[in-house]
PDB file of C-alpha atoms in Angstrom:
ATOM      1  CA  MET G 369    -236.552  86.550-107.123  1.00  0.00           C
ATOM      2  CA  PRO G 370    -239.121  88.706-105.361  1.00  0.00           C
ATOM      3  CA  ILE G 371    -241.928  86.404-106.575  1.00  0.00           C
ATOM      4  CA  ARG G 372    -240.559  83.741-104.192  1.00  0.00           C
ATOM      5  CA  ASN G 373    -240.744  86.381-101.097  1.00  0.00           C
ATOM      6  CA  ILE G 374    -244.408  87.301-101.821  1.00  0.00           C
ATOM      7  CA  ALA G 375    -246.693  86.185 -98.798  1.00  0.00           C
ATOM      8  CA  VAL G 376    -250.120  86.205 -98.048  1.00  0.00           C
ATOM      9  CA  GLY G 377    -249.375  86.381 -94.076  1.00  0.00           C
ATOM     10  CA  ARG G 378    -250.886  84.492 -91.279  1.00  0.00           C
ATOM     11  CA  PRO G 379    -254.520  84.754 -90.590  1.00  0.00           C
ATOM     12  CA  ASP G 380    -253.963  86.463 -87.292  1.00  0.00           C
ATOM     13  CA  GLU G 381    -251.646  89.058 -88.669  1.00  0.00           C
ATOM     14  CA  ALA G 382    -254.478  91.748 -89.182  1.00  0.00           C
ATOM     15  CA  THR G 383    -255.352  91.753 -85.396  1.00  0.00           C
ATOM     16  CA  ARG G 384    -251.799  91.811 -84.233  1.00  0.00           C
ATOM     17  CA  PRO G 385    -251.016  94.869 -81.906  1.00  0.00           C
ATOM     18  CA  ASP G 386    -247.900  96.057 -84.068  1.00  0.00           C
ATOM     19  CA  ALA G 387    -250.103  95.567 -87.287  1.00  0.00           C
ATOM     20  CA  LEU G 388    -253.075  97.718 -85.768  1.00  0.00           C
ATOM     21  CA  LYS G 389    -250.508 100.341 -84.596  1.00  0.00           C
ATOM     22  CA  ALA G 390    -249.042 100.389 -88.192  1.00  0.00           C
ATOM     23  CA  ALA G 391    -252.551 100.837 -89.772  1.00  0.00           C
ATOM     24  CA  LEU G 392    -253.296 103.604 -87.413  1.00  0.00           C
ATOM     25  CA  ALA G 393    -250.071 105.297 -88.166  1.00  0.00           C
ATOM     26  CA  GLU G 394    -251.131 104.983 -91.872  1.00  0.00           C
ATOM     27  CA  PHE G 395    -254.394 106.530 -91.300  1.00  0.00           C
ATOM     28  CA  ILE G 396    -252.919 109.435 -89.358  1.00  0.00           C
ATOM     29  CA  SER G 397    -250.231 110.043 -91.945  1.00  0.00           C
ATOM     30  CA  THR G 398    -252.891 109.997 -95.035  1.00  0.00           C
ATOM     31  CA  LEU G 399    -255.120 112.208 -92.997  1.00  0.00           C
ATOM     32  CA  ILE G 400    -252.127 114.680 -92.443  1.00  0.00           C
ATOM     33  CA  PHE G 401    -251.288 114.661 -95.921  1.00  0.00           C
ATOM     34  CA  VAL G 402    -254.541 114.996 -97.622  1.00  0.00           C
ATOM     35  CA  VAL G 403    -255.613 117.817 -95.364  1.00  0.00           C
ATOM     36  CA  ALA G 404    -252.509 119.669 -96.393  1.00  0.00           C
ATOM     37  CA  GLY G 405    -252.730 118.704-100.130  1.00  0.00           C
ATOM     38  CA  SER G 406    -256.419 118.971-100.826  1.00  0.00           C
ATOM     39  CA  GLY G 407    -256.787 121.986 -98.260  1.00  0.00           C
ATOM     40  CA  SER G 408    -254.237 124.022-100.071  1.00  0.00           C
ATOM     41  CA  GLY G 409    -256.242 123.737-103.324  1.00  0.00           C
ATOM     42  CA  MET G 410    -259.333 124.650-101.515  1.00  0.00           C
ATOM     43  CA  ALA G 411    -257.749 127.657 -99.662  1.00  0.00           C
ATOM     44  CA  PHE G 412    -256.176 128.775-103.185  1.00  0.00           C
ATOM     45  CA  ASN G 413    -259.733 128.460-104.874  1.00  0.00           C
ATOM     46  CA  LYS G 414    -261.208 130.650-102.091  1.00  0.00           C
ATOM     47  CA  LEU G 415    -258.413 133.109-102.225  1.00  0.00           C
ATOM     48  CA  THR G 416    -258.350 133.557-106.133  1.00  0.00           C
ATOM     49  CA  GLU G 417    -261.917 132.884-106.973  1.00  0.00           C
ATOM     50  CA  ASN G 418    -261.435 129.292-108.421  1.00  0.00           C
ATOM     51  CA  GLY G 419    -257.838 129.910-109.636  1.00  0.00           C
ATOM     52  CA  ALA G 420    -256.280 126.517-108.573  1.00  0.00           C
ATOM     53  CA  THR G 421    -255.800 125.870-112.352  1.00  0.00           C
ATOM     54  CA  THR G 422    -253.493 128.539-113.015  1.00  0.00           C
ATOM     55  CA  PRO G 423    -249.718 128.230-113.029  1.00  0.00           C
ATOM     56  CA  SER G 424    -249.474 129.783-109.565  1.00  0.00           C
ATOM     57  CA  GLY G 425    -252.044 127.334-108.391  1.00  0.00           C
ATOM     58  CA  LEU G 426    -249.937 124.593-109.879  1.00  0.00           C
ATOM     59  CA  VAL G 427    -246.902 125.621-108.041  1.00  0.00           C
ATOM     60  CA  ALA G 428    -248.776 126.138-104.709  1.00  0.00           C
ATOM     61  CA  ALA G 429    -250.232 122.561-105.059  1.00  0.00           C
ATOM     62  CA  ALA G 430    -246.764 121.073-105.770  1.00  0.00           C
ATOM     63  CA  LEU G 431    -245.121 123.050-102.783  1.00  0.00           C
ATOM     64  CA  ALA G 432    -248.149 121.953-100.516  1.00  0.00           C
ATOM     65  CA  HIS G 433    -248.232 118.262-101.442  1.00  0.00           C
ATOM     66  CA  ALA G 434    -244.158 118.021-101.211  1.00  0.00           C
ATOM     67  CA  PHE G 435    -244.040 119.559 -97.692  1.00  0.00           C
ATOM     68  CA  GLY G 436    -247.172 117.485 -96.635  1.00  0.00           C
ATOM     69  CA  LEU G 437    -245.982 114.301 -97.896  1.00  0.00           C
ATOM     70  CA  PHE G 438    -242.484 114.894 -96.429  1.00  0.00           C
ATOM     71  CA  VAL G 439    -244.117 115.389 -93.015  1.00  0.00           C
ATOM     72  CA  ALA G 440    -246.533 112.367 -93.432  1.00  0.00           C
ATOM     73  CA  VAL G 441    -243.765 109.881 -94.356  1.00  0.00           C
ATOM     74  CA  SER G 442    -241.597 111.476 -91.464  1.00  0.00           C
ATOM     75  CA  VAL G 443    -244.228 110.707 -88.739  1.00  0.00           C
ATOM     76  CA  GLY G 444    -245.026 107.325 -90.059  1.00  0.00           C
ATOM     77  CA  ALA G 445    -241.665 105.962 -90.976  1.00  0.00           C
ATOM     78  CA  ASN G 446    -240.812 104.243 -87.641  1.00  0.00           C
ATOM     79  CA  ILE G 447    -244.118 102.667 -87.139  1.00  0.00           C
ATOM     80  CA  SER G 448    -245.592 101.592 -90.445  1.00  0.00           C
ATOM     81  CA  GLY G 449    -242.864 102.504 -93.081  1.00  0.00           C
ATOM     82  CA  GLY G 450    -244.747 105.780 -94.020  1.00  0.00           C
ATOM     83  CA  HIS G 451    -246.521 104.429 -97.158  1.00  0.00           C
ATOM     84  CA  VAL G 452    -249.296 106.896 -97.133  1.00  0.00           C
ATOM     85  CA  ASN G 453    -250.374 105.557-100.476  1.00  0.00           C
ATOM     86  CA  PRO G 454    -251.766 102.213-101.801  1.00  0.00           C
ATOM     87  CA  ALA G 455    -249.408 102.293-104.651  1.00  0.00           C
ATOM     88  CA  VAL G 456    -246.482 102.386-102.507  1.00  0.00           C
ATOM     89  CA  THR G 457    -248.091  99.512-100.400  1.00  0.00           C
ATOM     90  CA  PHE G 458    -248.592  97.620-103.596  1.00  0.00           C
ATOM     91  CA  GLY G 459    -244.977  98.104-104.959  1.00  0.00           C
ATOM     92  CA  ALA G 460    -243.764  96.872-101.595  1.00  0.00           C
ATOM     93  CA  PHE G 461    -245.958  93.825-101.879  1.00  0.00           C
ATOM     94  CA  VAL G 462    -244.907  92.976-105.406  1.00  0.00           C
ATOM     95  CA  GLY G 463    -241.268  93.255-104.062  1.00  0.00           C
ATOM     96  CA  GLY G 464    -241.962  90.864-101.343  1.00  0.00           C
ATOM     97  CA  ASN G 465    -241.608  93.511 -98.690  1.00  0.00           C
ATOM     98  CA  ILE G 466    -245.063  93.376 -96.983  1.00  0.00           C
ATOM     99  CA  THR G 467    -247.515  90.581 -96.753  1.00  0.00           C
ATOM    100  CA  LEU G 468    -250.838  90.637 -98.482  1.00  0.00           C
ATOM    101  CA  LEU G 469    -252.929  90.937 -95.257  1.00  0.00           C
ATOM    102  CA  ARG G 470    -250.880  93.735 -93.853  1.00  0.00           C
ATOM    103  CA  GLY G 471    -251.126  95.330 -97.223  1.00  0.00           C
ATOM    104  CA  ILE G 472    -254.716  95.349 -97.124  1.00  0.00           C
ATOM    105  CA  LEU G 473    -254.932  96.552 -93.718  1.00  0.00           C
ATOM    106  CA  TYR G 474    -252.734  99.540 -95.041  1.00  0.00           C
ATOM    107  CA  TRP G 475    -255.028 100.045 -97.761  1.00  0.00           C
ATOM    108  CA  ILE G 476    -258.100 100.375 -95.545  1.00  0.00           C
ATOM    109  CA  ALA G 477    -256.330 102.717 -93.251  1.00  0.00           C
ATOM    110  CA  GLN G 478    -255.217 104.937 -96.131  1.00  0.00           C
ATOM    111  CA  LEU G 479    -258.456 104.989 -97.845  1.00  0.00           C
ATOM    112  CA  LEU G 480    -260.262 105.973 -94.488  1.00  0.00           C
ATOM    113  CA  GLY G 481    -257.789 108.486 -93.525  1.00  0.00           C
ATOM    114  CA  SER G 482    -258.425 110.242 -97.080  1.00  0.00           C
ATOM    115  CA  VAL G 483    -262.083 110.119 -96.758  1.00  0.00           C
ATOM    116  CA  VAL G 484    -262.046 111.398 -93.089  1.00  0.00           C
ATOM    117  CA  ALA G 485    -259.591 114.169 -94.092  1.00  0.00           C
ATOM    118  CA  CYS G 486    -262.026 115.459 -96.911  1.00  0.00           C
ATOM    119  CA  LEU G 487    -264.961 115.229 -94.761  1.00  0.00           C
ATOM    120  CA  ILE G 488    -262.869 117.346 -92.054  1.00  0.00           C
ATOM    121  CA  LEU G 489    -262.245 119.920 -94.907  1.00  0.00           C
ATOM    122  CA  LYS G 490    -265.743 120.194 -96.230  1.00  0.00           C
ATOM    123  CA  PHE G 491    -266.978 120.889 -92.578  1.00  0.00           C
ATOM    124  CA  ALA G 492    -264.196 123.218 -91.586  1.00  0.00           C
ATOM    125  CA  THR G 493    -264.262 125.293 -94.549  1.00  0.00           C
ATOM    126  CA  GLY G 494    -268.155 125.809 -94.164  1.00  0.00           C
ATOM    127  CA  GLY G 495    -269.118 123.491 -96.915  1.00  0.00           C
ATOM    128  CA  LEU G 496    -266.827 124.335 -99.544  1.00  0.00           C
ATOM    129  CA  ALA G 497    -266.553 121.679-102.377  1.00  0.00           C
ATOM    130  CA  VAL G 498    -263.823 119.348-102.230  1.00  0.00           C
ATOM    131  CA  PRO G 499    -262.300 119.255-105.665  1.00  0.00           C
ATOM    132  CA  ALA G 500    -261.921 115.662-107.146  1.00  0.00           C
ATOM    133  CA  PHE G 501    -259.485 114.441-109.616  1.00  0.00           C
ATOM    134  CA  GLY G 502    -260.265 114.780-113.333  1.00  0.00           C
ATOM    135  CA  LEU G 503    -258.690 115.027-116.842  1.00  0.00           C
ATOM    136  CA  SER G 504    -257.855 118.219-118.262  1.00  0.00           C
ATOM    137  CA  ALA G 505    -259.561 119.349-121.501  1.00  0.00           C
ATOM    138  CA  GLY G 506    -257.897 117.602-124.606  1.00  0.00           C
ATOM    139  CA  VAL G 507    -256.309 114.906-122.436  1.00  0.00           C
ATOM    140  CA  GLY G 508    -257.682 111.315-123.173  1.00  0.00           C
ATOM    141  CA  VAL G 509    -258.104 108.572-120.640  1.00  0.00           C
ATOM    142  CA  LEU G 510    -255.214 106.551-122.232  1.00  0.00           C
ATOM    143  CA  ASN G 511    -252.796 109.806-121.930  1.00  0.00           C
ATOM    144  CA  ALA G 512    -253.593 110.104-118.372  1.00  0.00           C
ATOM    145  CA  PHE G 513    -253.329 106.562-117.601  1.00  0.00           C
ATOM    146  CA  VAL G 514    -249.906 106.329-118.992  1.00  0.00           C
ATOM    147  CA  PHE G 515    -248.962 109.858-117.174  1.00  0.00           C
ATOM    148  CA  GLU G 516    -250.100 108.239-113.863  1.00  0.00           C
ATOM    149  CA  ILE G 517    -247.965 105.062-114.511  1.00  0.00           C
ATOM    150  CA  VAL G 518    -244.938 106.919-115.237  1.00  0.00           C
ATOM    151  CA  MET G 519    -245.221 109.491-112.436  1.00  0.00           C
ATOM    152  CA  THR G 520    -246.146 106.783-109.849  1.00  0.00           C
ATOM    153  CA  PHE G 521    -243.060 104.620-111.267  1.00  0.00           C
ATOM    154  CA  GLY G 522    -240.849 107.581-110.426  1.00  0.00           C
ATOM    155  CA  LEU G 523    -242.507 107.972-106.848  1.00  0.00           C
ATOM    156  CA  VAL G 524    -242.305 104.243-105.959  1.00  0.00           C
ATOM    157  CA  TYR G 525    -238.790 103.763-107.358  1.00  0.00           C
ATOM    158  CA  THR G 526    -237.516 106.745-105.213  1.00  0.00           C
ATOM    159  CA  VAL G 527    -239.176 104.816-102.068  1.00  0.00           C
ATOM    160  CA  TYR G 528    -237.295 101.850-102.781  1.00  0.00           C
ATOM    161  CA  ALA G 529    -233.883 103.458-103.520  1.00  0.00           C
ATOM    162  CA  THR G 530    -234.144 105.752-100.218  1.00  0.00           C
ATOM    163  CA  ALA G 531    -236.207 103.789 -97.903  1.00  0.00           C
ATOM    164  CA  ILE G 532    -236.653 100.099 -98.620  1.00  0.00           C
ATOM    165  CA  ASP G 533    -233.195  99.154-100.082  1.00  0.00           C
ATOM    166  CA  PRO G 534    -231.235  97.477 -97.254  1.00  0.00           C
ATOM    167  CA  LYS G 535    -228.132  99.031 -98.655  1.00  0.00           C
ATOM    168  CA  ASN G 536    -229.281 102.739 -98.815  1.00  0.00           C
ATOM    169  CA  GLY G 537    -226.898 103.835 -96.152  1.00  0.00           C
ATOM    170  CA  SER G 538    -227.185 107.458 -95.113  1.00  0.00           C
ATOM    171  CA  LEU G 539    -229.749 107.901 -97.727  1.00  0.00           C
ATOM    172  CA  GLY G 540    -232.295 106.630 -95.488  1.00  0.00           C
ATOM    173  CA  THR G 541    -232.205 109.677 -93.424  1.00  0.00           C
ATOM    174  CA  ILE G 542    -233.289 111.693 -96.389  1.00  0.00           C
ATOM    175  CA  ALA G 543    -236.061 109.345 -97.690  1.00  0.00           C
ATOM    176  CA  PRO G 544    -238.999 111.524 -96.719  1.00  0.00           C
ATOM    177  CA  ILE G 545    -237.580 114.708 -98.409  1.00  0.00           C
ATOM    178  CA  ALA G 546    -236.729 112.934-101.401  1.00  0.00           C
ATOM    179  CA  ILE G 547    -240.164 111.263-101.452  1.00  0.00           C
ATOM    180  CA  GLY G 548    -241.871 114.644-101.015  1.00  0.00           C
ATOM    181  CA  PHE G 549    -239.598 116.112-103.723  1.00  0.00           C
ATOM    182  CA  ILE G 550    -240.411 113.604-106.462  1.00  0.00           C
ATOM    183  CA  VAL G 551    -244.066 114.128-105.754  1.00  0.00           C
ATOM    184  CA  GLY G 552    -243.920 117.894-105.894  1.00  0.00           C
ATOM    185  CA  ALA G 553    -241.646 117.601-109.164  1.00  0.00           C
ATOM    186  CA  ASN G 554    -244.258 115.340-110.708  1.00  0.00           C
ATOM    187  CA  ILE G 555    -247.233 117.678-109.747  1.00  0.00           C
ATOM    188  CA  LEU G 556    -245.411 120.293-111.765  1.00  0.00           C
ATOM    189  CA  ALA G 557    -245.046 117.941-114.697  1.00  0.00           C
ATOM    190  CA  GLY G 558    -248.500 116.270-114.820  1.00  0.00           C
ATOM    191  CA  GLY G 559    -250.850 118.391-112.793  1.00  0.00           C
ATOM    192  CA  ALA G 560    -252.015 120.272-115.824  1.00  0.00           C
ATOM    193  CA  PHE G 561    -252.741 116.957-117.491  1.00  0.00           C
ATOM    194  CA  SER G 562    -254.268 114.326-115.251  1.00  0.00           C
ATOM    195  CA  GLY G 563    -253.870 116.212-111.896  1.00  0.00           C
ATOM    196  CA  ALA G 564    -251.034 114.121-111.015  1.00  0.00           C
ATOM    197  CA  SER G 565    -252.498 111.762-108.303  1.00  0.00           C
ATOM    198  CA  MET G 566    -249.941 109.015-108.048  1.00  0.00           C
ATOM    199  CA  ASN G 567    -252.034 107.974-105.196  1.00  0.00           C
ATOM    200  CA  PRO G 568    -255.446 105.995-105.191  1.00  0.00           C
ATOM    201  CA  ALA G 569    -256.213 107.245-101.600  1.00  0.00           C
ATOM    202  CA  VAL G 570    -255.662 110.796-102.345  1.00  0.00           C
ATOM    203  CA  ALA G 571    -258.214 110.468-105.362  1.00  0.00           C
ATOM    204  CA  PHE G 572    -260.591 108.464-103.394  1.00  0.00           C
ATOM    205  CA  GLY G 573    -261.300 110.674-100.516  1.00  0.00           C
ATOM    206  CA  PRO G 574    -262.460 113.568-102.719  1.00  0.00           C
ATOM    207  CA  ALA G 575    -264.412 111.347-105.093  1.00  0.00           C
ATOM    208  CA  VAL G 576    -266.421 109.896-102.199  1.00  0.00           C
ATOM    209  CA  VAL G 577    -267.120 113.331-100.444  1.00  0.00           C
ATOM    210  CA  SER G 578    -267.825 115.096-103.826  1.00  0.00           C
ATOM    211  CA  TRP G 579    -269.353 111.674-105.420  1.00  0.00           C
ATOM    212  CA  THR G 580    -267.613 112.322-108.506  1.00  0.00           C
ATOM    213  CA  TRP G 581    -266.629 109.101-110.137  1.00  0.00           C
ATOM    214  CA  THR G 582    -265.722 110.040-113.691  1.00  0.00           C
ATOM    215  CA  ASN G 583    -262.595 108.383-115.059  1.00  0.00           C
ATOM    216  CA  HIS G 584    -261.713 107.344-111.504  1.00  0.00           C
ATOM    217  CA  TRP G 585    -260.404 104.066-112.413  1.00  0.00           C
ATOM    218  CA  VAL G 586    -257.364 106.032-114.002  1.00  0.00           C
ATOM    219  CA  TYR G 587    -256.342 107.004-110.547  1.00  0.00           C
ATOM    220  CA  TRP G 588    -256.324 103.398-109.294  1.00  0.00           C
ATOM    221  CA  ALA G 589    -255.109 101.524-112.453  1.00  0.00           C
ATOM    222  CA  GLY G 590    -252.208 104.006-113.310  1.00  0.00           C
ATOM    223  CA  PRO G 591    -250.590 104.164-109.955  1.00  0.00           C
ATOM    224  CA  LEU G 592    -250.948 100.530-109.045  1.00  0.00           C
ATOM    225  CA  VAL G 593    -249.363  99.427-112.257  1.00  0.00           C
ATOM    226  CA  GLY G 594    -246.672 102.127-112.023  1.00  0.00           C
ATOM    227  CA  GLY G 595    -245.861 101.066-108.394  1.00  0.00           C
ATOM    228  CA  GLY G 596    -245.964  97.472-109.307  1.00  0.00           C
ATOM    229  CA  ILE G 597    -243.369  97.803-111.859  1.00  0.00           C
ATOM    230  CA  ALA G 598    -241.261  99.999-109.769  1.00  0.00           C
ATOM    231  CA  GLY G 599    -241.351  97.578-107.061  1.00  0.00           C
ATOM    232  CA  LEU G 600    -240.559  94.661-109.352  1.00  0.00           C
ATOM    233  CA  ILE G 601    -237.797  96.228-111.321  1.00  0.00           C
ATOM    234  CA  TYR G 602    -235.857  97.589-108.226  1.00  0.00           C
ATOM    235  CA  GLU G 603    -236.272  94.154-106.180  1.00  0.00           C
ATOM    236  CA  VAL G 604    -235.071  92.052-109.141  1.00  0.00           C
ATOM    237  CA  PHE G 605    -232.301  94.107-110.357  1.00  0.00           C
ATOM    238  CA  PHE G 606    -230.739  95.920-107.312  1.00  0.00           C
ATOM    239  CA  ILE G 607    -231.954  94.247-104.190  1.00  0.00           C
ATOM    240  CA  ASN G 608    -231.765  90.694-105.195  1.00  0.00           C
ATOM    241  CA  THR G 609    -228.578  91.446-107.173  1.00  0.00           C
ATOM    242  CA  THR G 610    -225.455  92.149-105.362  1.00  0.00           C
ATOM    243  CA  HIS G 611    -224.586  95.779-105.736  1.00  0.00           C
ATOM    244  CA  GLU G 612    -221.767  97.716-103.596  1.00  0.00           C
ATOM    245  CA  GLN G 613    -222.869 100.613-101.513  1.00  0.00           C
ATOM    246  CA  LEU G 614    -221.075 103.774-102.114  1.00  0.00           C
ATOM    247  CA  PRO G 615    -218.894 105.205 -99.428  1.00  0.00           C
ATOM    248  CA  THR G 616    -220.792 107.702 -97.610  1.00  0.00           C
ATOM    249  CA  THR G 617    -218.443 110.487 -98.795  1.00  0.00           C
ATOM    250  CA  ASP G 618    -219.466 109.864-102.346  1.00  0.00           C
ATOM    251  CA  TYR G 619    -223.199 110.845-101.715  1.00  0.00           C
TER     252      TYR G 619
END
């Protein structure tokens, strides 16, 4: 059971060179992702006079986040695992695949990366507002909370299946693009309702820079619950239970 694999970690783990390099990789990957994702929304707003909430704006956001995450995960995968998301890190922790201390280090790096990215965007765009996540009209807090749980479950489940599972075979080579695709698809599904964050760091940076905290807890609680459930389910039922790897030709 994964609960037996959960570990706090050694006190000196947070200062080890490999852990610090991994944290730096998470910082850079998150910065890359947030600049691409939030920046695309700001650019679309500028070009269309605040038309980012239109159907074409939703498609643009989905594409930018999918491409940006594909790159962010790819460049960090060999150093830190390419989490780029506190919910992914939490899901990995629940499954016993990262220690608590290293996970906290990742969280700090991811949050800082998002804040720095948003500060850069605000400066580079001449002071344009960095839009914070918020609920659409007619969408209740509970509705958004459940939506964030479901979407993040799909994301972290994809991360486990393609990147964490030791029996992923050749699927590991397409993990970044699969992860990017599920995020893009989820934005198309949930962007018009909750904004489809699926990532506390992505919501945190804009909230800090714009100082907008309305319903911000939804973008922490939902993704963490969804990521934790995904990590627990995949670890219990598919990693800790024998399952045969399909032949490569069957993929």
